[in-house]
XYZ file of C-alpha atoms in Angstrom:
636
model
C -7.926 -16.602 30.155
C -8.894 -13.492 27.885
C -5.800 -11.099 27.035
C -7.043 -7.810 25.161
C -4.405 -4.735 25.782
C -6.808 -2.927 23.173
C -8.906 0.082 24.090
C -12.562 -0.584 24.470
C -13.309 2.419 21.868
C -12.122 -0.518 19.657
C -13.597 -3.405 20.735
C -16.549 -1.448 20.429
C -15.703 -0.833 16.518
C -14.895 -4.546 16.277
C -18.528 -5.240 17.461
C -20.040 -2.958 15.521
C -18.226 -3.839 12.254
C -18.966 -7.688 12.728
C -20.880 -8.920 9.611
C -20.020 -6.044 7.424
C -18.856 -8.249 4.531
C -22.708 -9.037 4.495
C -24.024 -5.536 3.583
C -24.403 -5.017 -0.197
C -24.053 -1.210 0.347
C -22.358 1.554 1.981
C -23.357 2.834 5.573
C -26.685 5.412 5.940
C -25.155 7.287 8.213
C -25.633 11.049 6.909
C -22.020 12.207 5.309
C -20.228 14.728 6.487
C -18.203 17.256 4.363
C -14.861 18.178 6.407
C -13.835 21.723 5.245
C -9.944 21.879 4.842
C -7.822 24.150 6.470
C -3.672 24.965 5.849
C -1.133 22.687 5.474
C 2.384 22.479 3.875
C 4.631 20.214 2.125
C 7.858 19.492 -0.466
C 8.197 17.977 -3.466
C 11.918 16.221 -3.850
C 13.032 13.756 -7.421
C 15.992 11.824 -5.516
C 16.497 14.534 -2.621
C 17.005 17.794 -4.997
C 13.526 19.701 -4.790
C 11.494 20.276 -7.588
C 10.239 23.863 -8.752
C 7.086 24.529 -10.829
C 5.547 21.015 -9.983
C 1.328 21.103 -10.236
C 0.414 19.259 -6.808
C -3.223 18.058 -6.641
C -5.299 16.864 -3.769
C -7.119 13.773 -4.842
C -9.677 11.444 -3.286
C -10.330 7.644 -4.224
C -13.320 6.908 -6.529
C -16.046 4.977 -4.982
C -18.327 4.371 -7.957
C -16.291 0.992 -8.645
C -12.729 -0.643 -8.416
C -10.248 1.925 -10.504
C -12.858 4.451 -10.520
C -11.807 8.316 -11.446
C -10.296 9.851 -8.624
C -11.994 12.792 -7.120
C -10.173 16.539 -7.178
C -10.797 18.422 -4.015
C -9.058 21.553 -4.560
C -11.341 24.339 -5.382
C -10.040 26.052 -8.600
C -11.565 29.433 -7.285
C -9.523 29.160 -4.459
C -6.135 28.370 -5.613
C -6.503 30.379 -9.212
C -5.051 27.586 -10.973
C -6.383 24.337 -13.276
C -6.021 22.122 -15.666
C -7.686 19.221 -17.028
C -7.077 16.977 -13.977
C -8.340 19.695 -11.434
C -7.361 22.424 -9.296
C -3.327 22.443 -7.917
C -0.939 24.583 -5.860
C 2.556 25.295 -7.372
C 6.177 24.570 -5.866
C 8.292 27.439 -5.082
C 11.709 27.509 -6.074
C 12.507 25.226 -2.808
C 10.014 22.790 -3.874
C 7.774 23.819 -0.970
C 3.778 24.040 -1.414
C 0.575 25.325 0.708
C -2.971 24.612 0.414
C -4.907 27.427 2.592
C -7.848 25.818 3.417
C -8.938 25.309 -0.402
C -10.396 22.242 -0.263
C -13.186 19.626 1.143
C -13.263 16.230 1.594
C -15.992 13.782 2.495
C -15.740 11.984 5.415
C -14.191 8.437 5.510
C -12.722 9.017 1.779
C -9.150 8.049 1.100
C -7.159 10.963 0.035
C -3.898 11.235 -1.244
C -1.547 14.170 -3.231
C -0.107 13.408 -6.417
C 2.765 15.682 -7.832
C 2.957 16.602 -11.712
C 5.995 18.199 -13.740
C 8.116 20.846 -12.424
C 12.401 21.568 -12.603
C 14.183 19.093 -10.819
C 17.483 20.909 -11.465
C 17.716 19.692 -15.035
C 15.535 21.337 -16.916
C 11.203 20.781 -16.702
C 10.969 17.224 -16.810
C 6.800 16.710 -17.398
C 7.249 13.001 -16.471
C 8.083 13.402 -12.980
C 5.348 12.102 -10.661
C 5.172 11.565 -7.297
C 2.503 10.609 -4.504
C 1.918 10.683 -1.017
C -0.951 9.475 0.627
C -2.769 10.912 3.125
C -5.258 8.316 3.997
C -8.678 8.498 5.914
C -10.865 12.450 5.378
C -11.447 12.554 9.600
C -14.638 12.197 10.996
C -13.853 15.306 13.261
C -10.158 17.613 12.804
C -8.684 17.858 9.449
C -5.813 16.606 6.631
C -3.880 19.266 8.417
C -3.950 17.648 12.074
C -3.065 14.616 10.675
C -0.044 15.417 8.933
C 0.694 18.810 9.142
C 3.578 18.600 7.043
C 3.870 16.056 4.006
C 7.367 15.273 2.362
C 6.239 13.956 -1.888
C 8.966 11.557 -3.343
C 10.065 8.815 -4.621
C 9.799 6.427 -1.329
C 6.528 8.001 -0.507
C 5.440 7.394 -4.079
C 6.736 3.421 -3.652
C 4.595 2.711 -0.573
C 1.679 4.473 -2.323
C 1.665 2.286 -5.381
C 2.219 -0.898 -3.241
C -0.357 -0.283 -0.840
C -2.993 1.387 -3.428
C -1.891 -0.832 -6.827
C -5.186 -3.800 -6.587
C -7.093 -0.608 -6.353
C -5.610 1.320 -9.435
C -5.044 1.301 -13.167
C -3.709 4.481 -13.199
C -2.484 7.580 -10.631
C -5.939 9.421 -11.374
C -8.194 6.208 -11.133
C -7.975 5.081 -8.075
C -11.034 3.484 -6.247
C -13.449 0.727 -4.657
C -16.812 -0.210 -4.769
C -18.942 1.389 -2.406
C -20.129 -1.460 -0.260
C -18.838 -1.436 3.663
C -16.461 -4.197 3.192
C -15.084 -2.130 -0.147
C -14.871 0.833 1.639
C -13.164 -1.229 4.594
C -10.242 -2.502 2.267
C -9.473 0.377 0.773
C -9.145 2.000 3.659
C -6.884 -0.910 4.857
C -5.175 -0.530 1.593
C -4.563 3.198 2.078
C -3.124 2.619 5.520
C -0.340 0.598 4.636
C 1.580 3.101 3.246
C 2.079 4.965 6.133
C 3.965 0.743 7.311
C 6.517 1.887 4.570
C 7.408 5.401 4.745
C 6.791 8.431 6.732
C 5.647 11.299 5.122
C 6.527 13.732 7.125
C 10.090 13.543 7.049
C 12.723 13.120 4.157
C 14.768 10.432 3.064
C 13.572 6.977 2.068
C 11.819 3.653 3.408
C 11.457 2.096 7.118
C 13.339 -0.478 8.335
C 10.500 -1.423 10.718
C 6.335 -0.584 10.652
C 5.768 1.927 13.386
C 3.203 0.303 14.935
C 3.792 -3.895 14.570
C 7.505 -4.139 14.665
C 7.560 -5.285 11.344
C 10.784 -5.946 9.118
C 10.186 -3.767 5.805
C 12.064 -5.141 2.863
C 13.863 -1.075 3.284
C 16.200 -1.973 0.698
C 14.091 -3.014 -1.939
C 11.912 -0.458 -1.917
C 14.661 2.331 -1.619
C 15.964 0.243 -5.276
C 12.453 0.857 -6.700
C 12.652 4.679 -5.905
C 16.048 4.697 -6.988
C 15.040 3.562 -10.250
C 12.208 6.506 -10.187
C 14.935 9.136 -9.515
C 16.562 7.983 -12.677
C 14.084 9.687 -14.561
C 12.921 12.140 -12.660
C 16.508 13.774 -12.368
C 17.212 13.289 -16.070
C 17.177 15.685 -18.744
C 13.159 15.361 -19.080
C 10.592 13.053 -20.533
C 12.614 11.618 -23.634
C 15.886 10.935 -21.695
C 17.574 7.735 -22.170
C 16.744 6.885 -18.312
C 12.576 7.619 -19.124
C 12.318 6.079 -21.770
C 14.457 3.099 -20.436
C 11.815 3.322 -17.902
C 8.815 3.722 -19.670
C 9.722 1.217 -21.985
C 9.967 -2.071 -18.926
C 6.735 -0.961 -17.817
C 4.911 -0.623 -20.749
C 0.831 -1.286 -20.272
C -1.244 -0.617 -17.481
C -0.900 2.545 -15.469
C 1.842 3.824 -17.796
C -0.310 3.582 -20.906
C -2.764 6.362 -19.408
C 0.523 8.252 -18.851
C 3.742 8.142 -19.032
C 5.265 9.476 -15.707
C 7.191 7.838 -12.873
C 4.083 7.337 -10.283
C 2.110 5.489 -12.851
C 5.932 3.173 -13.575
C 5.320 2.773 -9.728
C 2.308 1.309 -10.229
C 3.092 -0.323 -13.230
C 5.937 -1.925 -11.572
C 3.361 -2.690 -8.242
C 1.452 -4.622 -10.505
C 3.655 -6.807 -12.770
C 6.507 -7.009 -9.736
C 8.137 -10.074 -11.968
C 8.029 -7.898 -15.155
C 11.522 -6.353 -16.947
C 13.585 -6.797 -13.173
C 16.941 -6.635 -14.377
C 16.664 -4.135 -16.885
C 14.923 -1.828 -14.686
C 17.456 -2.463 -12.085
C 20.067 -1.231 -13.973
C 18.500 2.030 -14.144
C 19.845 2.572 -10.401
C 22.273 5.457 -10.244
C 25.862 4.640 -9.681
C 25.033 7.204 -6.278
C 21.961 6.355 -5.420
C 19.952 8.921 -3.578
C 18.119 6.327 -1.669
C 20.025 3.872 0.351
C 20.213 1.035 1.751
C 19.928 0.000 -2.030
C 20.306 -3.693 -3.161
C 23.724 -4.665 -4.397
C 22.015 -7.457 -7.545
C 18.672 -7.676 -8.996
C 15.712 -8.897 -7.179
C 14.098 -11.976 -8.111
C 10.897 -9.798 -8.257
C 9.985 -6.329 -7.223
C 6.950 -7.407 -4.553
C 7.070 -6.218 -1.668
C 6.459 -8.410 1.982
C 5.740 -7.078 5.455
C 6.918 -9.342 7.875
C 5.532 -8.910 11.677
C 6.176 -10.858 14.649
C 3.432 -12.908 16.126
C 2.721 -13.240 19.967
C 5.063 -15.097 22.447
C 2.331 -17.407 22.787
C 1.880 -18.430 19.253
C 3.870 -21.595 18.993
C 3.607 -23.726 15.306
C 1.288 -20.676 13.526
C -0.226 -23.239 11.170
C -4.070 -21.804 10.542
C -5.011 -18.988 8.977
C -8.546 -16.980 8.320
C -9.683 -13.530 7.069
C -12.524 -11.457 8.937
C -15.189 -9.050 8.119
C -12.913 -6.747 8.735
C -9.887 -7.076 7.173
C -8.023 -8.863 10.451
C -6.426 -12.369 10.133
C -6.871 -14.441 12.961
C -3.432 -17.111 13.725
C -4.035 -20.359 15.661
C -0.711 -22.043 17.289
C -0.799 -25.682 17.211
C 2.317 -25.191 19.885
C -0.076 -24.272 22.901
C -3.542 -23.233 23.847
C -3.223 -19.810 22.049
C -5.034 -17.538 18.920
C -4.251 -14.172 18.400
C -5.875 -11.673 16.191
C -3.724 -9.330 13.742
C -4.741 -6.014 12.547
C -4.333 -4.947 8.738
C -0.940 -3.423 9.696
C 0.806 -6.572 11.503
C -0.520 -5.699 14.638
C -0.907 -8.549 16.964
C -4.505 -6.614 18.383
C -5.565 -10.026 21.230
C -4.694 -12.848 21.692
C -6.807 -15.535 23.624
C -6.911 -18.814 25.440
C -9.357 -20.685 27.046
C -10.175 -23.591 29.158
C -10.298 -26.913 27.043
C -8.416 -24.901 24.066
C -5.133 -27.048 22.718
C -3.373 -27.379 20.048
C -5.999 -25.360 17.686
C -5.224 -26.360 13.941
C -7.197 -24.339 11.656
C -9.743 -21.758 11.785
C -12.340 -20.892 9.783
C -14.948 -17.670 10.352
C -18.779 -17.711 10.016
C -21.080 -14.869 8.776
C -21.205 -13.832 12.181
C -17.586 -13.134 12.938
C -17.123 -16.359 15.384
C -14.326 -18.026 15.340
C -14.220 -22.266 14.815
C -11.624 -24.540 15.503
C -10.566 -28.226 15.358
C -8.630 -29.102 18.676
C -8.117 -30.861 21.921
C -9.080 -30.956 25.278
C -6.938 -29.661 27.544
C -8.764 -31.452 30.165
C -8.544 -34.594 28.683
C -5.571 -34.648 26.482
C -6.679 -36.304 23.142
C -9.635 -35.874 23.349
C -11.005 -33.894 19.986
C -13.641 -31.585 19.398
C -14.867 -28.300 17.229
C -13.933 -25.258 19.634
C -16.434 -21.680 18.761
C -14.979 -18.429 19.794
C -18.240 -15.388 19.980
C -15.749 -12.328 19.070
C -18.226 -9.929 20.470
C -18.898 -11.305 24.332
C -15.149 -12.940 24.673
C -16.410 -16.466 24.986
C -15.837 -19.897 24.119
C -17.528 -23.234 24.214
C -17.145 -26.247 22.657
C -18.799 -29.273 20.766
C -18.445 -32.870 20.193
C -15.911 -34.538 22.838
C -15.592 -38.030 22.454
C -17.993 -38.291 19.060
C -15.205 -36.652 16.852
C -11.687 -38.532 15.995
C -8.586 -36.731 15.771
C -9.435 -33.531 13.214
C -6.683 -31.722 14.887
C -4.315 -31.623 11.565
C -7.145 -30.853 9.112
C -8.583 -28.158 7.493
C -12.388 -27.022 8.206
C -15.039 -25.104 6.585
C -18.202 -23.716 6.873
C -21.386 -23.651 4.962
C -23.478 -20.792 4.665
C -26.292 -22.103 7.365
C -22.775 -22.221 10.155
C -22.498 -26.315 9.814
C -18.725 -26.673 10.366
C -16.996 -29.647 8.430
C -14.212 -31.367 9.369
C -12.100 -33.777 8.065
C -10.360 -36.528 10.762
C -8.062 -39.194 10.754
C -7.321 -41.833 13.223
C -5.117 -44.521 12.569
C -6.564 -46.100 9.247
C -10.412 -44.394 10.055
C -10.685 -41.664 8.203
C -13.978 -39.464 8.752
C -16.170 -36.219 8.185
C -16.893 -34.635 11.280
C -19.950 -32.138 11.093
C -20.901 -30.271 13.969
C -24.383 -28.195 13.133
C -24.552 -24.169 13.558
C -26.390 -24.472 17.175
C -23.110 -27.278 17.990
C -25.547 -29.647 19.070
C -25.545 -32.200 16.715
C -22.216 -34.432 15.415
C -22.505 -37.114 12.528
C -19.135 -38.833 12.260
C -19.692 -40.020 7.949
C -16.622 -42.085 6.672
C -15.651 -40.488 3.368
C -13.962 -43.337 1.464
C -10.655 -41.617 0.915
C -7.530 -41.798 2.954
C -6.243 -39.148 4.902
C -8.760 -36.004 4.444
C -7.097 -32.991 4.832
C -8.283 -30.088 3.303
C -11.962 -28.394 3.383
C -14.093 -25.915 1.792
C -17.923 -25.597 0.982
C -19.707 -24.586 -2.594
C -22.523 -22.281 -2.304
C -24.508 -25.270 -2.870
C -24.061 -26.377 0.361
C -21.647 -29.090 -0.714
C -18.809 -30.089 1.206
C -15.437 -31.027 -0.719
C -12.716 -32.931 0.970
C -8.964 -33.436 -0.403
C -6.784 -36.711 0.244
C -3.289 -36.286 1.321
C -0.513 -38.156 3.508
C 1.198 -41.084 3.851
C -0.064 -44.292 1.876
C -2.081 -41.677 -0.391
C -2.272 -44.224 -3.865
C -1.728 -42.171 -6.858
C -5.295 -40.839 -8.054
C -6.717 -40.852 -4.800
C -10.235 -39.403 -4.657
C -11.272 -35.992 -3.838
C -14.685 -36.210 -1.366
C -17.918 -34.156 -2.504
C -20.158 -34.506 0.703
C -23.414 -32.315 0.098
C -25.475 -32.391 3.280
C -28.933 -33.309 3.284
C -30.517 -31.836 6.706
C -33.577 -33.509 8.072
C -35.450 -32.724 11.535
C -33.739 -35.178 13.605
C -30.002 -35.359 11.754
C -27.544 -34.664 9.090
C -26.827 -37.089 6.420
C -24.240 -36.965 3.530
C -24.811 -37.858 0.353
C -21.208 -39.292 -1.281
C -19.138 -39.189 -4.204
C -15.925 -39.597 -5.376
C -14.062 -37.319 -7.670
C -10.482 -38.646 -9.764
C -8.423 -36.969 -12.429
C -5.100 -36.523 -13.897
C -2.368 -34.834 -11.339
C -4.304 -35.493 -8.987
C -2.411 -37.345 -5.785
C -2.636 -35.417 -2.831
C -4.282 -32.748 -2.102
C -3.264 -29.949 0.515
C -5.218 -26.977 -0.677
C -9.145 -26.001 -1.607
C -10.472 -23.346 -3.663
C -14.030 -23.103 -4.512
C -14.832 -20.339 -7.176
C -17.653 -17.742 -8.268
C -18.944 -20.923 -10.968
C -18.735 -23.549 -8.664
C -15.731 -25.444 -9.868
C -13.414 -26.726 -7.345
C -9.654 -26.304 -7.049
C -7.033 -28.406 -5.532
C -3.779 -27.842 -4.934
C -1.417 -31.713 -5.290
C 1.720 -31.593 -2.931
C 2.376 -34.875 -4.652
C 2.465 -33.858 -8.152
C 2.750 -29.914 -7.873
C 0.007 -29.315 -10.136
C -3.010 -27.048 -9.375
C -6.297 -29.239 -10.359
C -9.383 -28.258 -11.091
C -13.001 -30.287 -11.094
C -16.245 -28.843 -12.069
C -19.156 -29.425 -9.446
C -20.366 -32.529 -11.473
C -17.268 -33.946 -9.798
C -16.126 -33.892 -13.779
C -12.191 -33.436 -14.210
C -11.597 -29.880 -15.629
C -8.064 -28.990 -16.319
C -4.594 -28.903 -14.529
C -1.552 -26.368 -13.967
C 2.102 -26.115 -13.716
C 2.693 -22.576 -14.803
C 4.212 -19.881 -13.126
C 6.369 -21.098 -10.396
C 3.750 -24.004 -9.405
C 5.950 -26.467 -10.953
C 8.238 -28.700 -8.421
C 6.741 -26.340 -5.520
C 4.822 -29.143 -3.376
C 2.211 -26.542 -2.789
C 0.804 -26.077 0.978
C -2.260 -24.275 0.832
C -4.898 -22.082 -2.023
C -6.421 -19.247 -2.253
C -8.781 -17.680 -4.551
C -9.001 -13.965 -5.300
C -11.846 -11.851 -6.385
C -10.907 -12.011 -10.041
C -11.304 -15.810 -9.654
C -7.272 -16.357 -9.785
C -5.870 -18.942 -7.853
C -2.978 -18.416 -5.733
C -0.477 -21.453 -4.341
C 1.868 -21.415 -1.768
C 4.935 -23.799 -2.018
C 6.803 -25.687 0.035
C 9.708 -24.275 -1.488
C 8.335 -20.888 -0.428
C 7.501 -19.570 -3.673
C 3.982 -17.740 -3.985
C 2.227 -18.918 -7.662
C -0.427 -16.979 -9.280
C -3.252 -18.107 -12.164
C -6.380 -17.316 -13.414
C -9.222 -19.985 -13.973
C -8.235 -20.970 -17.662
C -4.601 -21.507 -16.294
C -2.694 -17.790 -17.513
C 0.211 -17.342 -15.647
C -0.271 -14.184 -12.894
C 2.815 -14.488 -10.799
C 5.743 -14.497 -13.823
C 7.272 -17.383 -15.275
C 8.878 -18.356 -11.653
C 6.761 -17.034 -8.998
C 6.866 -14.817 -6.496
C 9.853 -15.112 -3.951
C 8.582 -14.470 -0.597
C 12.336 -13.839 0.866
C 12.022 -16.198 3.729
C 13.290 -19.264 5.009
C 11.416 -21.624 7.180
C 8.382 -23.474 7.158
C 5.336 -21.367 5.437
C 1.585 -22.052 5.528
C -1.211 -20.527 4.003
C -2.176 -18.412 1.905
C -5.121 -16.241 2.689
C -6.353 -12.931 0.984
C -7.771 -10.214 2.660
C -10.435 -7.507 1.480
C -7.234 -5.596 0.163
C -5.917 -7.803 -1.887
C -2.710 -8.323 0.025
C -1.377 -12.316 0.466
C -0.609 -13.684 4.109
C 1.220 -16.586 5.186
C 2.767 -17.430 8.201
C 6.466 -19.192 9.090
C 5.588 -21.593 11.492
C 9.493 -21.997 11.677
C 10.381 -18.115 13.124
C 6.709 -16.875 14.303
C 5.737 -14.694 12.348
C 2.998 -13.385 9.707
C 4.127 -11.946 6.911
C 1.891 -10.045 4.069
C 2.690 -9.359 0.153
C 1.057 -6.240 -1.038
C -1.478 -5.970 -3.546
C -0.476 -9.147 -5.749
C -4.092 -10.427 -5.578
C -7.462 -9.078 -6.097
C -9.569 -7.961 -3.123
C -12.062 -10.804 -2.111
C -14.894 -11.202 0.426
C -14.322 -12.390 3.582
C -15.111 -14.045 5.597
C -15.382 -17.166 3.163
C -18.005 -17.851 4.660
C -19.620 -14.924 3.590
C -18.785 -15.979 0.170
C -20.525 -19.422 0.945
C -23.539 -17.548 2.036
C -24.181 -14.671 -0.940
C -22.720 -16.562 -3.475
C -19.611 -13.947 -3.999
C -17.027 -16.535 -3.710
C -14.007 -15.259 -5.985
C -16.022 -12.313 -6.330
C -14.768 -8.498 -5.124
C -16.311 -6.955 -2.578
């Protein structure tokens, strides 16, 4: 059975989208230049409306990742400039127009950003606020979109939490130009509107308006609390701004110091100066629900619930596109989520149960390990074509049981997969066409984990019960003749390493392992040489469950004590000295990172998918892909 209650306008788009992370540039499609036409907003700092304010229409760079923001007013138009670009004025209600004075390219990301002006204290030049505004149409205008836009401190929250991989400052904003760039920030942009709505006052959402989602409301009503501090102070120097300024120092607050650049800065370092910044909440807070205590961080996590049919959400893999696919180990059942939380299809199939993981090739198919419904226990590699709706699949009664293991593919679609079977332990490889199986024992005990170099080279982590200390991590590089696929075998050991759960491979080659037996994050070069290993920042005690590597080549571990860890290749901490709480109880697993740079997991425990925003850096996907152009760890 095939369950899509999408439109097929966007299975269409799916289809036409597929392989996108392959494209080294943007789209030739001619551009189109969407003239603007009126629309109205407000400026508020903490619900009292701001007089005098400059308010700019921007547009994200696409020359590069942080690139200078575009200015789209037209000076000539409006009569007024400075040295960031054309702006409308507040009135004394804090009310604005734009009259048509402006352009914007099609398919741009556009938001307003909100300078200076009187909040009721006096001119206070380091109020800023943003709202964004998200995709330039293809056909209508800003105006249809949102014909009225509300600029405060919630709106300026979600902004800097959906935007902040993308930023280093409120005017330099931006992605590369290549689809799947263009495709994430677009993604990126979109999930502010999962936060906050624009067009009305007041502060967060309690739920997304499209998935259902839980929003941590609270949390981000504390972080535009603690804007409102300044921006209804006495002005730039007051104790509150500088208080401000002060526990956000570097980044975005370097190029200027003004409350949406502390948004960012505080979207960026979430683990950085939490108390003291929390203090800065106003004994009345003008945004509320507020927390009652400090955070353990300031991130941010959408939480959306997963189909009825996803039972035991245990795999997890990225798209072209920016949509994670979810297996459920529970039943016969994958469903497809949108960059919003938006459970988009879900399918099942004949001979589909009790899919484990899932892993993407360059073509946007889906592959799973699983077992055959119509003979129960019986293993094989399961392919899902995205585009026609179909499945098939390979390798009944060659493969052993690689339904709790973790596959990969190389770049010429090979699938690998680990299996276990009593004391047999086994790679399974199943070639691109499905034709062909080699069952290869490995000489470790209990493979779990997978992923492929862009050498071609399988790697294959022990973990499980009986796993001796120092048990050996596989490299399996495949050596393809006419009539079969043979392995050639070694055997990698080194110190903290036990047991590994989680695979990283990165832009040099060198592979990563996450130990659930000694919580360390290990690395080996591709010589099978031990590197280096990791404790820092909240890894520590964690019995991590899964890796992920970002596009600045930082590794990122998800523990069994639900704790999210961050660092780069030569071991710097990225996630503070404890981590990243992810707020949740349950059973996680995971993590994967999208072309946005947001953080998924899932809680196999409650059903649901749940995404931290902007901790990471945007990476290609799917990894595959990476596999394939040699861009693993790389941005898009």
């Amino acid at each position: 059975m095939f369950k899509d209650p999408r439109p097929y306008a966007l299975l269409a788009l799916s289809a036409a989208l597929t392989g996108c992370a392959l494209s080294p540039t943007a789209s030739k499609d001619p551009v189109k230049i969407i003239p603007g036409t009126s629309y109205s907003g407000s400026v508020h700092g903490g619900q009292q409306p701001i007089a005098g304010a400059h308010v700019y229409l921007l547009a994200a760079g696409t020359t590069g990742y942080a690139s200078a923001s575009t200015s789209l007013l037209t000076a000539a138009k409006t009569g007024q400039s400075d040295s960031i670009g054309a702006y409308v004025l507040t009135d004394a209600n804090g009310n604005f127009s734009v009259t048509g004075d402006y352009t914007c390219t099609q398919n741009t990301q556009v938001y307003l950003y909100a300078l200076g002006g009187n909040p009721g204290s006096g001119t206070n030049s380091a109020a800023g606020l943003m709202a964004i505004l998200g995709n330039c149409p293809a056909t209508g205008t800003l105006a249809t979109q949102t014909p009225f836009v509300v600029i405060n401190e919630a709106s300026t929250v979600a902004a800097a939490y959906a935007i902040a991989s993308y930023a280093t400052d409120v005017l330099h904003i931006g992605s590369s130009a290549t689809t799947q760039g263009l495709v994430g920030i677009a993604n990126a942009f979109a999930n502010a509107a999962s936060m906050d709505n624009i067009a009305t006052p007041g502060g967060a959402l309690a739920v997304t308006p499209t998935s259902g989602g839980t929003v941590p409301q609270a949390k981000i009503n504390t972080i535009a609390d603690i804007l409102a501090s300044c921006i209804n102070s006495t002005g730039s120097t007051s104790t509150a701004c500088n208080t401000l300024f002060t526990n956000t120092a570097g980044g975005a607050v370097n190029a200027g110091r003004n409350t949406a650049n502390a948004a960012l800065a505080i979207a960026e370092t979430p683990s950085q100066n939490v108390a003291a910044l929390y203090a800065l909440v106003p004994a009345a807070p003008p945004f509320v629900p507020t927390l009652t205590a400090a955070p353990h961080d300031f991130t941010i996590t959408l939480t959306y619930p997963l189909s009825t049919n996803i039972v035991n959400a245990t795999g997890l893999a990225v798209d072209a596109t920016g949509n994670v696919w979810v297996t459920s180990f529970g039943n016969n059942y994958i469903n497809q989520i949108n960059p919003q939380g938006l459970t988009v299809y879900y399918y099942s199939f004949g001979h589909l149960l009790n899919p484990y993981s899932i892993a993407i090739d360059t073509s946007n198919n889906l592959w799973m390990n699983a077992v055959d419904t119509a003979n129960p226990g019986a293993p094989y590699i399961y392919n899902v074509n995205q585009t026609a709706g179909t499945g098939s699949y390979y390798g009944a009664g060659q493969l052993t049981l690689p339904n709790k293991t973790k596959l990969a593919i190389d770049a010429a679609g090979d699938i690998f997969s680990p299996s276990t079977s009593g004391t047999t332990s086994q790679l399974d490889i199943v070639s691109a066409s499905g034709s062909s199986n080699n069952d290869v024992s490995p000489y470790i005990t209990y493979p779990y984990a997978t992923a492929v170099d862009s050498n071609g080279v399988a790697w294959v982590t022990s973990y499980g019960s009986g796993v001796p200390s120092g048990a050996p991590l596989l490299k399996a590089g495949l050596l393809v003749t006419s009539t079969t696929n043979a392995l050639s075998l070694s055997t990698c050991t080194g110190t903290n390493y036990a047991g590994g759960t989680g695979i990283a491979v990165d832009h040099a080659n060198n592979i990563w392992v996450a130990d659930n037996t000694t919580s360390y994050i290990v690395e080996f070069s591709n010589a099978c040489a031990y590197t280096a290993s990791y404790n820092a920042g909240g890894i520590a005690g964690s019995k991590p469950v899964g890796l992920a590597i970002d596009g600045n080549g930082s590794l990122w571990s998800l523990g069994s004590n639900n704790i999210l860890a961050g660092i780069t290749g030569a071991g710097q901490v990225t996630s503070g000295t404890t981590g990243y709480a992810t707020g949740l109880t349950g059973t996680l697993a995971g993590p994967v990172i999208d072309p946005s740079g947001n953080v998924w997991f899932t809680n196999t425990t409650n059903n649901t998918i749940s995404q931290m925003l902007s901790v990471a850096a945007q990476v290609v996907t799917p990894i595959a892909a990476g596999v394939a152009n040699n861009t693993l760890g790389t941005r898009p």
